[in-house]
Short mmCIF file of C-alpha atoms and ligand atoms in Angstrom, two decimals:
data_model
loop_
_atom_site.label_atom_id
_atom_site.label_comp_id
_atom_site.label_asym_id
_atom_site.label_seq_id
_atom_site.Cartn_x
_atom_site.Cartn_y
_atom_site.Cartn_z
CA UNK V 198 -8.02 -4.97 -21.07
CA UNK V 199 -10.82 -2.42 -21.83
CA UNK V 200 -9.87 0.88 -23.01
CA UNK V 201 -11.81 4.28 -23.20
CA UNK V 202 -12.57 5.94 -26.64
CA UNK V 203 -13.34 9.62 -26.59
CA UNK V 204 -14.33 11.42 -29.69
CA UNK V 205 -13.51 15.22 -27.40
CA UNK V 206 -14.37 19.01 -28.72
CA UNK V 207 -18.40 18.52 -27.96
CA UNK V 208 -19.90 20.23 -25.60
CA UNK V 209 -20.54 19.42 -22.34
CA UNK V 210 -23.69 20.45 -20.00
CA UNK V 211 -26.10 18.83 -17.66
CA UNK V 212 -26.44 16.70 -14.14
CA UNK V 213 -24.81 14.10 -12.47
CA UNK V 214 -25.75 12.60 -9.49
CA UNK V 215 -22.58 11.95 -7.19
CA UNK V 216 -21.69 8.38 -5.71
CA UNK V 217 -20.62 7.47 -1.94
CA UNK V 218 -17.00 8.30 -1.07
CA UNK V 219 -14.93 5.44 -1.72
CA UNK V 220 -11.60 6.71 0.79
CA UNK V 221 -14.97 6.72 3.15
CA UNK V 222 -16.42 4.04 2.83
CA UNK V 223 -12.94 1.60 2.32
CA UNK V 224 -12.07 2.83 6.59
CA UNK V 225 -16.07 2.34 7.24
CA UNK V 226 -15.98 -1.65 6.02
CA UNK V 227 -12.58 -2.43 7.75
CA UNK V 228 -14.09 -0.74 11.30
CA UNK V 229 -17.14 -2.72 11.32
CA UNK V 230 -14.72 -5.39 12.19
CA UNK V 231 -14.83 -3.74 15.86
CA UNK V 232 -18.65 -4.37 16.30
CA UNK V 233 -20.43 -6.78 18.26
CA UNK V 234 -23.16 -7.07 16.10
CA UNK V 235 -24.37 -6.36 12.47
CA UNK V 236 -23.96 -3.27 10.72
CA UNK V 237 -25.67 -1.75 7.54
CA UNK V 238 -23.93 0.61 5.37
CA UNK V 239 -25.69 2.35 3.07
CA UNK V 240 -24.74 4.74 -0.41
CA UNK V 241 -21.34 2.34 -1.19
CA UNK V 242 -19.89 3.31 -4.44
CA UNK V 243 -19.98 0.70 -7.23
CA UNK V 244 -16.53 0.27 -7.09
CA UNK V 245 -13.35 -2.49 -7.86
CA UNK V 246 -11.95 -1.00 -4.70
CA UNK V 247 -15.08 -1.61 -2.74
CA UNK V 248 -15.25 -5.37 -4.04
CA UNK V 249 -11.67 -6.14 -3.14
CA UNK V 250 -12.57 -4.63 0.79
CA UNK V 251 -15.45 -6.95 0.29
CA UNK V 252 -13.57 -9.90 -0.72
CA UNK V 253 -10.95 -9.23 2.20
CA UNK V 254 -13.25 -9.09 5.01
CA UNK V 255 -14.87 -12.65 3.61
CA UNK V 256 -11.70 -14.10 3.63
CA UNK V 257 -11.92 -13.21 7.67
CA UNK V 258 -15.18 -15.12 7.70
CA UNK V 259 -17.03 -11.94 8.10
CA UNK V 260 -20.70 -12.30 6.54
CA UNK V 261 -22.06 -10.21 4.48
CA UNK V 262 -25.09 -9.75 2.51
CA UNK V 263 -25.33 -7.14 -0.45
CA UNK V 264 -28.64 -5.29 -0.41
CA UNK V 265 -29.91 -3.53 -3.44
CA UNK V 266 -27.30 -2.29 -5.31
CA UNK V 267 -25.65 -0.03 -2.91
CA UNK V 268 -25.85 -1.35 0.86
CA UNK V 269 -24.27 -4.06 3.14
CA UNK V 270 -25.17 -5.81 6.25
CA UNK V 271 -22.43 -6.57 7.74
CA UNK V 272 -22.03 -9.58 10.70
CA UNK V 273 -18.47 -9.43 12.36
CA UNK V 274 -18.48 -11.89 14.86
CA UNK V 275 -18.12 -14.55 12.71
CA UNK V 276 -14.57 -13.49 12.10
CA UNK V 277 -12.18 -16.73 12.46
CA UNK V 278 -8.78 -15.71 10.16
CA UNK V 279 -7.07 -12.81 11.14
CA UNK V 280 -4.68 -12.31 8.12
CA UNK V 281 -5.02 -10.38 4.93
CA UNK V 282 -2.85 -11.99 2.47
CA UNK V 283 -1.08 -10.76 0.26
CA UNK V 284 -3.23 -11.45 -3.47
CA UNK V 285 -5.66 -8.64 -1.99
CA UNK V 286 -3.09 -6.63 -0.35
CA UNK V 287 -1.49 -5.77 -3.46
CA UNK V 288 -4.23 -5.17 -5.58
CA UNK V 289 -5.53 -2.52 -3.20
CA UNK V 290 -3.23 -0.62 -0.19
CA UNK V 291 -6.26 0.04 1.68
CA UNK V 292 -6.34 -3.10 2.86
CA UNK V 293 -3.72 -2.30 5.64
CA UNK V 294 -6.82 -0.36 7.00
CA UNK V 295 -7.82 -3.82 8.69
CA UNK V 296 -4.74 -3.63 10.96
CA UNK V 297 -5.79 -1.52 13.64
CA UNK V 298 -9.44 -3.39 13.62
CA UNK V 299 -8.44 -6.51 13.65
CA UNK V 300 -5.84 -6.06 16.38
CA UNK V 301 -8.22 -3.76 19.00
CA UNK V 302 -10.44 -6.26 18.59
CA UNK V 303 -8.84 -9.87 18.47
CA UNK V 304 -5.52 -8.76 19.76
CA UNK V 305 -3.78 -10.11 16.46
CA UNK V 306 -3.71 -9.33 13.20
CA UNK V 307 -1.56 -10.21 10.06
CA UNK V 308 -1.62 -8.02 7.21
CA UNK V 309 0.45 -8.42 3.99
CA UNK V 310 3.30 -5.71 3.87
CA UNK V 311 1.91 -3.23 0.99
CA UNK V 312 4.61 -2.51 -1.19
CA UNK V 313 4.66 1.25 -3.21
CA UNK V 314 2.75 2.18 -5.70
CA UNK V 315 2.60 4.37 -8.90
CA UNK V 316 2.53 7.36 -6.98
CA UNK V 317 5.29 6.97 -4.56
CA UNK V 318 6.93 4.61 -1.87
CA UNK V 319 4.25 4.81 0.35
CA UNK V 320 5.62 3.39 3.37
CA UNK V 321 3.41 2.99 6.77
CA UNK V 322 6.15 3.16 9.42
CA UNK V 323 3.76 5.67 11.17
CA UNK V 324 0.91 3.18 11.57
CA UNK V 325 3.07 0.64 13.02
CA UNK V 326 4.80 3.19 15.74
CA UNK V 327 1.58 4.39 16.83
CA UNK V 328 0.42 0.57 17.31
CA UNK V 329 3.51 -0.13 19.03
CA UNK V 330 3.00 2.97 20.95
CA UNK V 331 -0.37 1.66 22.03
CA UNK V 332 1.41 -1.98 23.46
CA UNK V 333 1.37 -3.83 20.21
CA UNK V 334 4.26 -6.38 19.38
CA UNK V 335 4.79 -5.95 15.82
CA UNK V 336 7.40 -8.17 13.56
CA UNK V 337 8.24 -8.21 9.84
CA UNK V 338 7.96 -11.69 9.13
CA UNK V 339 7.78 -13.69 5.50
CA UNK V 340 6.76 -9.75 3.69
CA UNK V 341 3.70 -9.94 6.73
CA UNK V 342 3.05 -7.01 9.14
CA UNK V 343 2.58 -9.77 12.70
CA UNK V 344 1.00 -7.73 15.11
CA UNK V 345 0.02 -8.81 18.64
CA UNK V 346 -0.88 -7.52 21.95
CA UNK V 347 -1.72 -9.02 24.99
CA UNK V 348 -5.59 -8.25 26.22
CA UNK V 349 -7.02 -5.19 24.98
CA UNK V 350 -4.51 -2.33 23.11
CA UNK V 351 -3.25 0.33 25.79
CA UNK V 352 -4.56 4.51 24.97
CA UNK V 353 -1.35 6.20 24.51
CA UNK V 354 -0.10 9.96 23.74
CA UNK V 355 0.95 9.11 19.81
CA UNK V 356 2.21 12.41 17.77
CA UNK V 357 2.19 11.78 14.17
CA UNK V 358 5.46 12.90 12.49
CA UNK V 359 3.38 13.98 8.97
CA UNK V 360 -0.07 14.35 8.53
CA UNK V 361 -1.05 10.36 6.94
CA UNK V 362 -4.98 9.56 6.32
CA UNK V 363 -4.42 6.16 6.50
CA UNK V 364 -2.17 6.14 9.60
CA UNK V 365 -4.86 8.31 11.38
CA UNK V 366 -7.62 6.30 10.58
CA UNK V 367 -5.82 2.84 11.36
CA UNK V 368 -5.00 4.44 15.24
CA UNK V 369 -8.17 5.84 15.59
CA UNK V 370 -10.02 2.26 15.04
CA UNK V 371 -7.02 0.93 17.06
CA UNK V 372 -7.79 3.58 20.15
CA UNK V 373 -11.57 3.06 20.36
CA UNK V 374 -11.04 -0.13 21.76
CA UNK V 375 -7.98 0.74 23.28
CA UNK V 376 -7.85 0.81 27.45
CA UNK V 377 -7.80 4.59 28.80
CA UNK V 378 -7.03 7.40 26.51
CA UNK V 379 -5.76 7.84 23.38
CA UNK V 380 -4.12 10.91 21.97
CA UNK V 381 -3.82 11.44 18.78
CA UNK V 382 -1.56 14.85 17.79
CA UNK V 383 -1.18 15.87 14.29
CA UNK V 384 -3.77 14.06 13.06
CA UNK V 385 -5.37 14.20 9.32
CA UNK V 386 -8.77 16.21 9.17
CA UNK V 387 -9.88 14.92 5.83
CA UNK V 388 -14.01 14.76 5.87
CA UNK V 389 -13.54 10.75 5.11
CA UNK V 390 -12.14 10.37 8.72
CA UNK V 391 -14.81 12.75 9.81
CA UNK V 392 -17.44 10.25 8.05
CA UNK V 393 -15.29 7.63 9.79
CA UNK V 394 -15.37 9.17 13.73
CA UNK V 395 -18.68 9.43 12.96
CA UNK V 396 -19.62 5.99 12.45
CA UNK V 397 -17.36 4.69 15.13
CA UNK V 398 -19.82 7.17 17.80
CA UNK V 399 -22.89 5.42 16.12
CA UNK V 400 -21.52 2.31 17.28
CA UNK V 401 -20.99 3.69 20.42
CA UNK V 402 -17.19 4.79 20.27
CA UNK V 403 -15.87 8.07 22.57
CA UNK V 404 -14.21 10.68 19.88
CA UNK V 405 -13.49 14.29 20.97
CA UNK V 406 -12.24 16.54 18.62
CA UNK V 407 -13.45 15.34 15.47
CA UNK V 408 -12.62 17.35 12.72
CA UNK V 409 -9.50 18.89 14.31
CA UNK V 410 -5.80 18.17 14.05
CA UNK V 411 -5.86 16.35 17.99
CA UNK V 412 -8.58 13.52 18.22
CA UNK V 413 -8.91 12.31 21.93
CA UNK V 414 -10.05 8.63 22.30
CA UNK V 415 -11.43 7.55 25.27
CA UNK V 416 -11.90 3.25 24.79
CA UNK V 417 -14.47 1.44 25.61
CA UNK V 418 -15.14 -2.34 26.01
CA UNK V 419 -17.21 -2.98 23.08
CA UNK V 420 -18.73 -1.70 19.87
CA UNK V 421 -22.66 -2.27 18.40
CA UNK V 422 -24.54 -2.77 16.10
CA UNK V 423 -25.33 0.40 13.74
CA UNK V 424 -26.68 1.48 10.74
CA UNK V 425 -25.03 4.30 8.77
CA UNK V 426 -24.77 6.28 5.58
CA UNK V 427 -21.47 7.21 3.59
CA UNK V 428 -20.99 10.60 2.87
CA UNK V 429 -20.61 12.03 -0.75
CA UNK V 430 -17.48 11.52 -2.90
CA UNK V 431 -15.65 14.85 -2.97
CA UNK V 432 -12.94 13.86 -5.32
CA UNK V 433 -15.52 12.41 -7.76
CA UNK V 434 -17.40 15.64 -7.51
CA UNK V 435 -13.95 17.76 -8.17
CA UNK V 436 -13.02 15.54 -11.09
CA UNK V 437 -16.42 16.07 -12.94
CA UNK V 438 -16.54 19.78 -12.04
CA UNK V 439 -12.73 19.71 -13.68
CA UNK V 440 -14.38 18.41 -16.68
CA UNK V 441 -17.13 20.92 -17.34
CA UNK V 442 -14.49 23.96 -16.45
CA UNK V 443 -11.82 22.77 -18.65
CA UNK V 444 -14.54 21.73 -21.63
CA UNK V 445 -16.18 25.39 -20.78
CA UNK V 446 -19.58 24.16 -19.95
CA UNK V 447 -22.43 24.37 -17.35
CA UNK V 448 -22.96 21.51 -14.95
CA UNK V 449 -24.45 20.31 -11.90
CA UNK V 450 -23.25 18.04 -9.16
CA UNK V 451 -26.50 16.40 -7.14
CA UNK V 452 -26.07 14.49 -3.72
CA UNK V 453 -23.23 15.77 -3.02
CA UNK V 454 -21.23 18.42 -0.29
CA UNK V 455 -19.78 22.04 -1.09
CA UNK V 456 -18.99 21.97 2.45
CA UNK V 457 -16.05 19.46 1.80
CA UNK V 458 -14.59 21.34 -1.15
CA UNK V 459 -13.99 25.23 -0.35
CA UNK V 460 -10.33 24.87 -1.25
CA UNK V 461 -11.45 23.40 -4.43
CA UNK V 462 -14.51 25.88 -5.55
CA UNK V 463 -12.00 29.16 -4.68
CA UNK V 464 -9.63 27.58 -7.34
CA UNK V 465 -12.22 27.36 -10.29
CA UNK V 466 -13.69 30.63 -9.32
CA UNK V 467 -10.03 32.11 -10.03
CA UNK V 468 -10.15 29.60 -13.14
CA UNK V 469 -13.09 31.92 -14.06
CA UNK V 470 -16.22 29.82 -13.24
CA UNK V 471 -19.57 31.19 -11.57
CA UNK V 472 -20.09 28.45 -8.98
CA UNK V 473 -23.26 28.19 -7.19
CA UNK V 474 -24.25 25.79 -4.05
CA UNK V 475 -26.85 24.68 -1.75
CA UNK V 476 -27.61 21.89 0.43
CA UNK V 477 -26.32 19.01 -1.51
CA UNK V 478 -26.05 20.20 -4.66
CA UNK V 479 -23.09 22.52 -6.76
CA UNK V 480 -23.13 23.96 -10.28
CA UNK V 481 -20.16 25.56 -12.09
CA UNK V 482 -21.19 27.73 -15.09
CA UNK V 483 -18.17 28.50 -17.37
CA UNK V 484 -20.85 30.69 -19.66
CA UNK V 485 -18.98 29.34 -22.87
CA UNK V 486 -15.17 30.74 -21.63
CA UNK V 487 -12.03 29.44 -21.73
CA UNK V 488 -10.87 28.91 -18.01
CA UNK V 489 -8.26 30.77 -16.71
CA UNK V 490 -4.79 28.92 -15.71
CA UNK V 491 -4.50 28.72 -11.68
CA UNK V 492 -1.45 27.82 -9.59
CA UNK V 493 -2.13 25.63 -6.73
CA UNK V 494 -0.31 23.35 -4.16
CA UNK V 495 -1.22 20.31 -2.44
CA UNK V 496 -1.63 19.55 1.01
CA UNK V 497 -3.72 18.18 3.70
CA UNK V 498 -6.97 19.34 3.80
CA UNK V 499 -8.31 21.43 3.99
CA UNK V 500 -6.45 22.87 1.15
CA UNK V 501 -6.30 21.67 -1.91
CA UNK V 502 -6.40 17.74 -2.35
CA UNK V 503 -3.61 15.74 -3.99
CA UNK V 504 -6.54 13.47 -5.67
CA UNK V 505 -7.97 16.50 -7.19
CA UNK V 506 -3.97 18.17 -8.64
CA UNK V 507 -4.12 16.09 -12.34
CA UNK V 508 -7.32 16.90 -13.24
CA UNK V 509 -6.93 20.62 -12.29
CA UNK V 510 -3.94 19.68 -14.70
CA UNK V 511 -5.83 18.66 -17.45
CA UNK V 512 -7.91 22.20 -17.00
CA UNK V 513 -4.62 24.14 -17.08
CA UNK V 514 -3.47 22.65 -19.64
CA UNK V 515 -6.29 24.26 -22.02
CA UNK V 516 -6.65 27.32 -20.15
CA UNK V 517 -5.38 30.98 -20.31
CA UNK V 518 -2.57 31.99 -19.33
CA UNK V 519 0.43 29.87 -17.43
CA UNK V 520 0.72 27.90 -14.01
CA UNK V 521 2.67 26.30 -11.21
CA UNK V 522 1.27 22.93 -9.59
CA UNK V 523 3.01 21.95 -7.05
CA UNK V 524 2.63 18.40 -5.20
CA UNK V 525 3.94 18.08 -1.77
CA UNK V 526 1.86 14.71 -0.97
CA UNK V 527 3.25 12.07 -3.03
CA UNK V 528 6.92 11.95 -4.70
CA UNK V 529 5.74 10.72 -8.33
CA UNK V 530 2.49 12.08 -8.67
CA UNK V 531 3.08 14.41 -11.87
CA UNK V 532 3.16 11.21 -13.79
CA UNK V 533 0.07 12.16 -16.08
CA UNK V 534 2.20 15.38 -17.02
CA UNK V 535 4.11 13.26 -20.31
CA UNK V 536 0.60 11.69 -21.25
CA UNK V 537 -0.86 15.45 -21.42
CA UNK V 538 2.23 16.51 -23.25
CA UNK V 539 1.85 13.87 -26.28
CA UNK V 540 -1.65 15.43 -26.37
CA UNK V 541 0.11 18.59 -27.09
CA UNK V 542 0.02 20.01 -23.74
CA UNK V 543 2.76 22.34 -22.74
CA UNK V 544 3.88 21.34 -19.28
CA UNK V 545 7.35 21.19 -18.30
CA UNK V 546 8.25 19.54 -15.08
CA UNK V 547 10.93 20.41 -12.43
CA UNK V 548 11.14 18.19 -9.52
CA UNK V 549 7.58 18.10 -7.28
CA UNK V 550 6.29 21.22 -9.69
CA UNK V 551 4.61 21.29 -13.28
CA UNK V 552 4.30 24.57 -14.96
CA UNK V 553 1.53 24.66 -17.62
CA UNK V 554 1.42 26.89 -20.31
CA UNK V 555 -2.36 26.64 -21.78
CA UNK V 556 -2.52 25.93 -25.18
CA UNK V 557 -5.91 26.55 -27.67
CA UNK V 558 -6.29 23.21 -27.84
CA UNK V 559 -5.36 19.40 -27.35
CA UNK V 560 -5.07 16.64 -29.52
CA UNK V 561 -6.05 13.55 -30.09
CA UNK V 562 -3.94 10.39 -29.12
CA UNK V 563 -3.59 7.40 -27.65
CA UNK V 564 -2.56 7.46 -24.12
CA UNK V 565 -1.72 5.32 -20.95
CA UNK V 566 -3.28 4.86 -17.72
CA UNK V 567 -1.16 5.00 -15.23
CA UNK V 568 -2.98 5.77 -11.66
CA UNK V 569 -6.57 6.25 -10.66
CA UNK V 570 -6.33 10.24 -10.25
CA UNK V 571 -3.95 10.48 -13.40
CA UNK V 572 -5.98 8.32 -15.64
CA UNK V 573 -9.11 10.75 -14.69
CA UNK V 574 -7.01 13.74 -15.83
CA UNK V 575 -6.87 11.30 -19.28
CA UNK V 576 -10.31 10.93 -19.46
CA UNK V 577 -11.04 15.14 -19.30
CA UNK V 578 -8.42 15.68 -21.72
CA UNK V 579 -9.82 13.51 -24.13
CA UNK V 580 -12.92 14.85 -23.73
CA UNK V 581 -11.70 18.61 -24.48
CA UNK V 582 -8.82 17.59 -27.24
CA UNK V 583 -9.87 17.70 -31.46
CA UNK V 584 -10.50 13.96 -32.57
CA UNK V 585 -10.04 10.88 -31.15
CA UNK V 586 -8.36 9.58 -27.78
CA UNK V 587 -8.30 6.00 -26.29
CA UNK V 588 -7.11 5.61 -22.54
CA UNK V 589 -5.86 2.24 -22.08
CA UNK V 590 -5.43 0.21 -18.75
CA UNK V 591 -8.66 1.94 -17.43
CA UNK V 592 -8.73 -0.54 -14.58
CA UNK V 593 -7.02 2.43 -12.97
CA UNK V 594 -10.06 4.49 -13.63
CA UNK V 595 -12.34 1.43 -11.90
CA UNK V 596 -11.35 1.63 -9.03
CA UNK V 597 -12.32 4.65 -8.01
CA UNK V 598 -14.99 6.00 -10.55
CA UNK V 599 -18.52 4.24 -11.07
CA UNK V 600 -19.55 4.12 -14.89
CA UNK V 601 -17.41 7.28 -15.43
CA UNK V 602 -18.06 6.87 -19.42
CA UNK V 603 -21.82 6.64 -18.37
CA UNK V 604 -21.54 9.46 -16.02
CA UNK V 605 -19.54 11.55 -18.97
CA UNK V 606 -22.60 10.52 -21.43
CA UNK V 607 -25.00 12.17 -19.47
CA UNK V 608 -22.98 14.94 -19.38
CA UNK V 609 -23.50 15.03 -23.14
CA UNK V 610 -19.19 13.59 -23.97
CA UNK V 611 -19.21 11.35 -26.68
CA UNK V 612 -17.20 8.10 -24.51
CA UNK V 613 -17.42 4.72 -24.98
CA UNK V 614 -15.84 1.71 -23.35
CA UNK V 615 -14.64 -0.95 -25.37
CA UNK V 616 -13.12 -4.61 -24.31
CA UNK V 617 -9.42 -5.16 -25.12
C1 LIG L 224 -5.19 8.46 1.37
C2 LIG L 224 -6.18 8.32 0.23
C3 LIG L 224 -5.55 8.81 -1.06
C4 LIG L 224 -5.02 10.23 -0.89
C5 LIG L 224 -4.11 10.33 0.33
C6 LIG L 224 -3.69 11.77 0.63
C7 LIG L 224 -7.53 6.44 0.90
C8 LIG L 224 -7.91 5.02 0.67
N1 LIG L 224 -6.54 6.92 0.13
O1 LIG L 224 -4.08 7.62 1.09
O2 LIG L 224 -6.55 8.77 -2.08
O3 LIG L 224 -4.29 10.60 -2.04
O4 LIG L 224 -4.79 9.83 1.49
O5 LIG L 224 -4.80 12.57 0.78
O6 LIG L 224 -8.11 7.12 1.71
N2 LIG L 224 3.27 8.36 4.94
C9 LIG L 224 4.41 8.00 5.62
N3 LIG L 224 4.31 7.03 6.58
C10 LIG L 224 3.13 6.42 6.88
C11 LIG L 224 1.97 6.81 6.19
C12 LIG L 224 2.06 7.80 5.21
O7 LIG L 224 5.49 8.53 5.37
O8 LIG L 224 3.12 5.55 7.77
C13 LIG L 224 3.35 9.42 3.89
C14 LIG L 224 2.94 8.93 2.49
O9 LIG L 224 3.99 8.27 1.82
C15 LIG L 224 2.53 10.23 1.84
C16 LIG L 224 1.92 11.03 2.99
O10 LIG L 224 2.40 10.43 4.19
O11 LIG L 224 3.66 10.90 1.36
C17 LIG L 224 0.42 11.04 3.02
O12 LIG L 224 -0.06 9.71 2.88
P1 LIG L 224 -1.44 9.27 3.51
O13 LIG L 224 -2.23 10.46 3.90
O14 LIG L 224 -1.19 8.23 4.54
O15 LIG L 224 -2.15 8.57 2.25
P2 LIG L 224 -3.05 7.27 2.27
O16 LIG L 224 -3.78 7.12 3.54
O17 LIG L 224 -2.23 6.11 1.78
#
């Protein structure tokens, strides 16, 4: 198993060009099961998450040709198993994503039950009651989600009990195929399902509302071909911006969107960083301080993102001053608080809330991976902490970050990545 080492106290300054949006592009692949043609996507991420969507939609007999390093064609209509089993399933929960696709469009679909996860039980009894809501016949058969419906999906008025990404996305690629109108109440406004309306109207979907908490659906018969660009990764962008705040520094984030991170920029401008943006790029200049602690909570966007909470962590944790965190999202997502704390972090937990007491400085030590957003919140510790840290089980960290020890190189952090 590869592990990171991190030699941390440098300093840490410069540019770093931003990759595609991986909780973008994973709903992008699974909907270009709905077209009736080829689709290109363009700007994937370089990602073990991406690969596994990949794999699943070959499995389906979708073909697919990799372009230079970060596009796809994509040909659905070769399509001929409508299952996603459950070797892929539980290596990535994303893959439930193909459930709505595959059902609008073939009128069955079979998708592995994903179990929890690190984070939290994760259950997706809201994506199956707004499919059932929509005429779909789903059983719970042999740990399989069996869904079925006869002709095309009917639109329905679905309110969503919470506010779910994934169940919004999964209806919303269900609806566009649907017959009539869909209605989709207290739905999620993250930008990835914004990126994700918006390549369902380039293939020639009917979305009102985008961007708000009620999408309206009106289905039509088929979907086209398309070609279409992934937007930025915002959570990639916070986590790097995290690093340069907590390590005091001055760095730039290129080819990506302030637009998609207000929530996020307020809360290091409290932490004491000058923050500057334009069109697709932002900069954070600590100007050599120590940040400043900040109390946050999470909740749906836009305020201030559960993927973004442990690395703010990891910033607290060498700041100023003291501060509550408190996660609302996920039941178990504090987890990275007991790997800060044998860093010498002082963060004591109560339930869904961490209180962090900055401390002059971290140290040192070998430490656990234990989810993708906790094992970046490793990573930036390491980086700020006197001598030496290795992060193990840093497949965590693969899914969802491309080449971070690269990316941290060029940011000047002395990281290296060596096989297990
Ligand atoms: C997505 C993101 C993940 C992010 C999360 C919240 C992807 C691939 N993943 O995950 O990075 O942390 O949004 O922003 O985009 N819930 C139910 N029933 C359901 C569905 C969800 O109770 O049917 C609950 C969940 O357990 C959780 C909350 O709703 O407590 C939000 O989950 P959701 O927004 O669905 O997260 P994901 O789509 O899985």
């Amino acid at each position: 198993m590869d592990k990171l080492i991190i030699k941390g106290d440098g300093a840490i300054s410069g540019t770093l060009k931003i990759s595609g949006a991986k909780n973008s592009a994973l709903p992008i692949l699974a909907a270009s099961l709905l077209a009736d043609g080829p689709v290109h996507i363009g700007n994937l991420p370089h990602l073990n998450d991406i690969t596994t969507m990949i794999t699943l939609l070959r499995c389906m007999g979708v073909e697919i040709t990799l372009n230079e390093k970060l596009s796809v064609e994509i040909d659905p209509r070769s399509v001929n198993e409508l299952t996603a089993p459950y070797e892929l399933v539980k290596t990535m929960r994303a893959s439930i994503l193909v459930l709505g696709p595959l059902l609008a469009r073939h009128g069955v679909a079979n998708v592995s039950f994903p179990g929890g996860c690190a984070i939290g039980s994760r259950p997706v009894d809201i994506h199956l009651k707004g499919l059932e809501a929509m005429g779909a016949k789903i059983s719970i058969d042999g740990g399989f989600i069996r869904a079925r419906c006869n002709g095309r999906l009917k639109g329905a008025n679905i309110t969503m009990e919470k506010v779910t990404v994934g169940a919004t996305e999964n209806l919303l690629m269900a609806a566009v195929l649907a017959k009539g109108t869909t209605v989709l109440h207290n739905a999620a406004r993250e930008p990835e399902i914004v990126d994700l309306a918006e390549f369902l109207l380039a293939m020639g979907a009917q979305i009102e509302g985008i961007g708000t908490g009620t999408l309206r659906v009106h289905g039509v018969s088929r979907l086209n071909s398309c070609a279409f660009t992934v937007m930025p990764d915002r959570i990639e962008t916070g986590t790097f911006l995290a690093a340069g705040a907590a390590a005091r520094g001055k760095v730039r984030m290129t080819h990506t969107r302030a637009d998609t991170l207000d929530a996020v920029l307020l809360k290091f401008e409290e932490a004491g960083a000058h923050i500057s943006t334009g069109d697709s790029w932002i900069e954070l200049d600590m100007k050599g301080n120590r940040p400043k602690a900040v109390s946050f909570r999470t909740a749906p966007y836009p305020a201030f993102p559960t993927d973004i909470q442990s690395q703010f962590m990891a910033m607290n944790a060498v700041a100023e001053g003291k501060a509550t965190v408190v996660e609302t999202i996920f039941e178990n997502r504090l987890v990275q608080v007991h790997e800060l704390n044998r860093m010498g972090a002082n963060i004591v937990l109560e339930g869904n809330t961490a209180i962090v007491t900055g401390v002059e400085s971290l140290k040192g030590a070998p430490v656990m991976a234990s989810d993708l957003r906790a094992s970046a919140s490793l990573v930036i510790a390491g980086m700020v902490a006197k001598g030496t840290t290795i992060v193990d089980r840093i497949y965590h960290i693969d899914r969802g970050y491309e080449c971070i020890e690269e990316k941290l190189q060029q940011l000047g952090a002395n990281i290296r990545r060596v096989a297990g």
